[in-house]
Amino acid sequence: MNDEKNKKEKIRLKISLVPRTSWFTNLRSILSNKDWDLIRKDVYAKANYRCEICQGQGSRHPVECHERWSYDDDRKVQKLVGLIALCPACHEVKHIGLAQVRGRLRQALNHLMKINGWTHAKSERYVSTCMDRWAMRSQQ
């Protein structure tokens, strides 16, 4: 019964690590600055300049634009499925590997725990699972 409950658990904030093979390839890198600004500012406005996960805002930038991807691991296909406005703290969790490189893993983990209502141990297990999936997707 507990296993079924855990499988159905709604996770508010999820990690979305981009495979190594897709690093530095995103809408911002392929669009003109003018076009990227139009798109991201539209995403911000539609979200009322609030994070679409926690409803928070950052101090320097109220929200940032995050690309949402779907993955077909069998065919090794990555597909852009949308854009979302995130506060800097939620955005940092989405890219927790980068947070780790920047020395901000503890802050990102704390935010993940707060938003999802998780313990430290549960958050670390989740991060480990996500990192394993990222390693598999990053193989060439």
C-alpha positions as a LaTeX table, in Angstrom:
\begin{tabular}{lrrr}
\hline
Residue & $x$ (\AA) & $y$ (\AA) & $z$ (\AA) \\
\hline
Met1 & 0.00 & 0.00 & 0.00 \\
Asn2 & 2.79 & 2.47 & 0.85 \\
Asp3 & 4.53 & 1.68 & $-2.45$ \\
Glu4 & 1.36 & 2.60 & $-4.35$ \\
Lys5 & 1.03 & 5.82 & $-2.37$ \\
Asn6 & 4.66 & 6.75 & $-3.08$ \\
Lys7 & 4.26 & 6.05 & $-6.80$ \\
Lys8 & 1.27 & 8.40 & $-6.94$ \\
Glu9 & 2.97 & 11.14 & $-4.93$ \\
Lys10 & 2.78 & 14.47 & $-6.71$ \\
Ile11 & 6.20 & 16.10 & $-6.85$ \\
Arg12 & 5.87 & 19.86 & $-7.08$ \\
Leu13 & 9.51 & 20.60 & $-7.91$ \\
Lys14 & 11.38 & 18.18 & $-10.17$ \\
Ile15 & 14.98 & 18.12 & $-11.32$ \\
Ser16 & 15.48 & 18.30 & $-15.09$ \\
Leu17 & 19.10 & 17.72 & $-15.95$ \\
Val18 & 19.91 & 18.29 & $-19.61$ \\
Pro19 & 22.10 & 15.54 & $-21.10$ \\
Arg20 & 25.75 & 16.49 & $-21.58$ \\
Thr21 & 25.29 & 16.16 & $-25.35$ \\
Ser22 & 22.80 & 19.09 & $-25.22$ \\
Trp23 & 24.73 & 21.46 & $-22.98$ \\
Phe24 & 24.84 & 25.05 & $-24.26$ \\
Thr25 & 22.22 & 24.29 & $-26.91$ \\
Asn26 & 18.95 & 25.99 & $-26.05$ \\
Leu27 & 16.51 & 28.56 & $-27.39$ \\
Arg28 & 18.57 & 31.45 & $-26.06$ \\
Ser29 & 21.63 & 30.18 & $-27.96$ \\
Ile30 & 19.86 & 29.78 & $-31.30$ \\
Leu31 & 17.54 & 32.81 & $-31.32$ \\
Ser32 & 18.46 & 36.45 & $-31.73$ \\
Asn33 & 18.53 & 38.43 & $-28.49$ \\
Lys34 & 15.42 & 40.30 & $-29.65$ \\
Asp35 & 13.45 & 37.11 & $-30.34$ \\
Trp36 & 14.57 & 35.45 & $-27.09$ \\
Asp37 & 13.57 & 38.55 & $-25.12$ \\
Leu38 & 10.11 & 38.56 & $-26.72$ \\
Ile39 & 9.56 & 34.88 & $-25.90$ \\
Arg40 & 10.87 & 34.91 & $-22.34$ \\
Lys41 & 9.10 & 38.14 & $-21.42$ \\
Asp42 & 5.84 & 36.66 & $-22.69$ \\
Val43 & 6.41 & 33.63 & $-20.42$ \\
Tyr44 & 7.04 & 35.95 & $-17.46$ \\
Ala45 & 3.91 & 38.01 & $-18.14$ \\
Lys46 & 1.67 & 34.94 & $-18.53$ \\
Ala47 & 2.87 & 33.77 & $-15.11$ \\
Asn48 & 2.24 & 37.24 & $-13.64$ \\
Tyr49 & 5.96 & 37.46 & $-12.88$ \\
Arg50 & 5.64 & 34.68 & $-10.29$ \\
Cys51 & 7.24 & 31.26 & $-10.16$ \\
Glu52 & 4.88 & 28.68 & $-11.62$ \\
Ile53 & 5.97 & 26.17 & $-8.97$ \\
Cys54 & 6.25 & 28.03 & $-5.66$ \\
Gln55 & 4.70 & 31.42 & $-6.58$ \\
Gly56 & 7.89 & 33.10 & $-5.31$ \\
Gln57 & 10.14 & 35.70 & $-6.86$ \\
Gly58 & 13.85 & 36.33 & $-6.84$ \\
Ser59 & 15.44 & 39.54 & $-5.58$ \\
Arg60 & 17.59 & 40.31 & $-8.63$ \\
His61 & 15.31 & 38.72 & $-11.25$ \\
Pro62 & 11.72 & 37.98 & $-10.21$ \\
Val63 & 11.58 & 34.96 & $-12.56$ \\
Glu64 & 13.66 & 33.20 & $-15.20$ \\
Cys65 & 12.57 & 31.24 & $-18.26$ \\
His66 & 13.15 & 27.47 & $-18.12$ \\
Glu67 & 12.82 & 25.10 & $-21.07$ \\
Arg68 & 10.80 & 21.94 & $-20.42$ \\
Trp69 & 11.95 & 18.83 & $-22.28$ \\
Ser70 & 10.58 & 15.35 & $-22.81$ \\
Tyr71 & 12.85 & 12.38 & $-23.47$ \\
Asp72 & 12.39 & 9.18 & $-25.43$ \\
Asp73 & 15.26 & 7.19 & $-23.95$ \\
Asp74 & 14.80 & 4.23 & $-26.32$ \\
Arg75 & 15.12 & 6.37 & $-29.44$ \\
Lys76 & 17.46 & 8.90 & $-27.77$ \\
Val77 & 15.22 & 11.82 & $-28.71$ \\
Gln78 & 14.94 & 15.04 & $-26.72$ \\
Lys79 & 11.96 & 17.29 & $-27.51$ \\
Leu80 & 11.17 & 20.80 & $-26.31$ \\
Val81 & 7.65 & 20.72 & $-24.86$ \\
Gly82 & 7.29 & 24.17 & $-23.34$ \\
Leu83 & 8.60 & 27.06 & $-21.33$ \\
Ile84 & 7.92 & 27.91 & $-17.70$ \\
Ala85 & 8.62 & 30.91 & $-15.46$ \\
Leu86 & 10.62 & 29.93 & $-12.38$ \\
Cys87 & 12.05 & 31.89 & $-9.47$ \\
Pro88 & 15.86 & 31.64 & $-9.35$ \\
Ala89 & 15.70 & 29.15 & $-6.44$ \\
Cys90 & 13.39 & 26.70 & $-8.26$ \\
His91 & 15.43 & 27.19 & $-11.46$ \\
Glu92 & 18.60 & 26.30 & $-9.57$ \\
Val93 & 17.00 & 23.05 & $-8.41$ \\
Lys94 & 16.05 & 22.19 & $-11.98$ \\
His95 & 19.76 & 22.45 & $-12.85$ \\
Ile96 & 21.09 & 20.98 & $-9.61$ \\
Gly97 & 24.24 & 19.67 & $-11.30$ \\
Leu98 & 25.18 & 23.24 & $-12.18$ \\
Ala99 & 24.31 & 24.28 & $-8.62$ \\
Gln100 & 26.76 & 21.67 & $-7.38$ \\
Val101 & 29.51 & 22.93 & $-9.70$ \\
Arg102 & 28.86 & 26.47 & $-8.44$ \\
Gly103 & 29.10 & 25.36 & $-4.78$ \\
Arg104 & 25.36 & 25.86 & $-4.18$ \\
Leu105 & 24.21 & 22.26 & $-3.78$ \\
Arg106 & 23.21 & 22.76 & $-0.13$ \\
Gln107 & 21.01 & 25.76 & $-1.00$ \\
Ala108 & 19.38 & 23.89 & $-3.89$ \\
Leu109 & 18.74 & 20.81 & $-1.71$ \\
Asn110 & 17.22 & 22.99 & 1.01 \\
His111 & 14.84 & 24.57 & $-1.51$ \\
Leu112 & 13.91 & 21.15 & $-2.95$ \\
Met113 & 13.15 & 19.87 & 0.57 \\
Lys114 & 11.08 & 22.95 & 1.42 \\
Ile115 & 8.96 & 22.96 & $-1.74$ \\
Asn116 & 8.30 & 19.20 & $-1.79$ \\
Gly117 & 8.06 & 18.77 & 2.00 \\
Trp118 & 10.82 & 16.14 & 1.96 \\
Thr119 & 13.48 & 15.06 & 4.40 \\
His120 & 17.15 & 15.49 & 3.61 \\
Ala121 & 17.51 & 11.74 & 3.02 \\
Lys122 & 14.58 & 11.62 & 0.58 \\
Ser123 & 15.94 & 14.62 & $-1.33$ \\
Glu124 & 19.37 & 13.04 & $-1.62$ \\
Arg125 & 17.85 & 9.77 & $-2.91$ \\
Tyr126 & 15.85 & 11.71 & $-5.49$ \\
Val127 & 18.93 & 13.68 & $-6.62$ \\
Ser128 & 20.90 & 10.44 & $-6.92$ \\
Thr129 & 18.17 & 8.87 & $-9.08$ \\
Cys130 & 18.11 & 11.98 & $-11.31$ \\
Met131 & 21.90 & 11.96 & $-11.64$ \\
Asp132 & 21.81 & 8.28 & $-12.67$ \\
Arg133 & 19.21 & 9.09 & $-15.34$ \\
Trp134 & 21.32 & 12.05 & $-16.51$ \\
Ala135 & 24.43 & 9.83 & $-16.78$ \\
Met136 & 22.49 & 7.31 & $-18.88$ \\
Arg137 & 21.11 & 10.03 & $-21.17$ \\
Ser138 & 24.53 & 11.66 & $-21.49$ \\
Gln139 & 26.14 & 8.57 & $-22.99$ \\
Gln140 & 26.91 & 9.00 & $-26.66$ \\
\hline
\end{tabular}
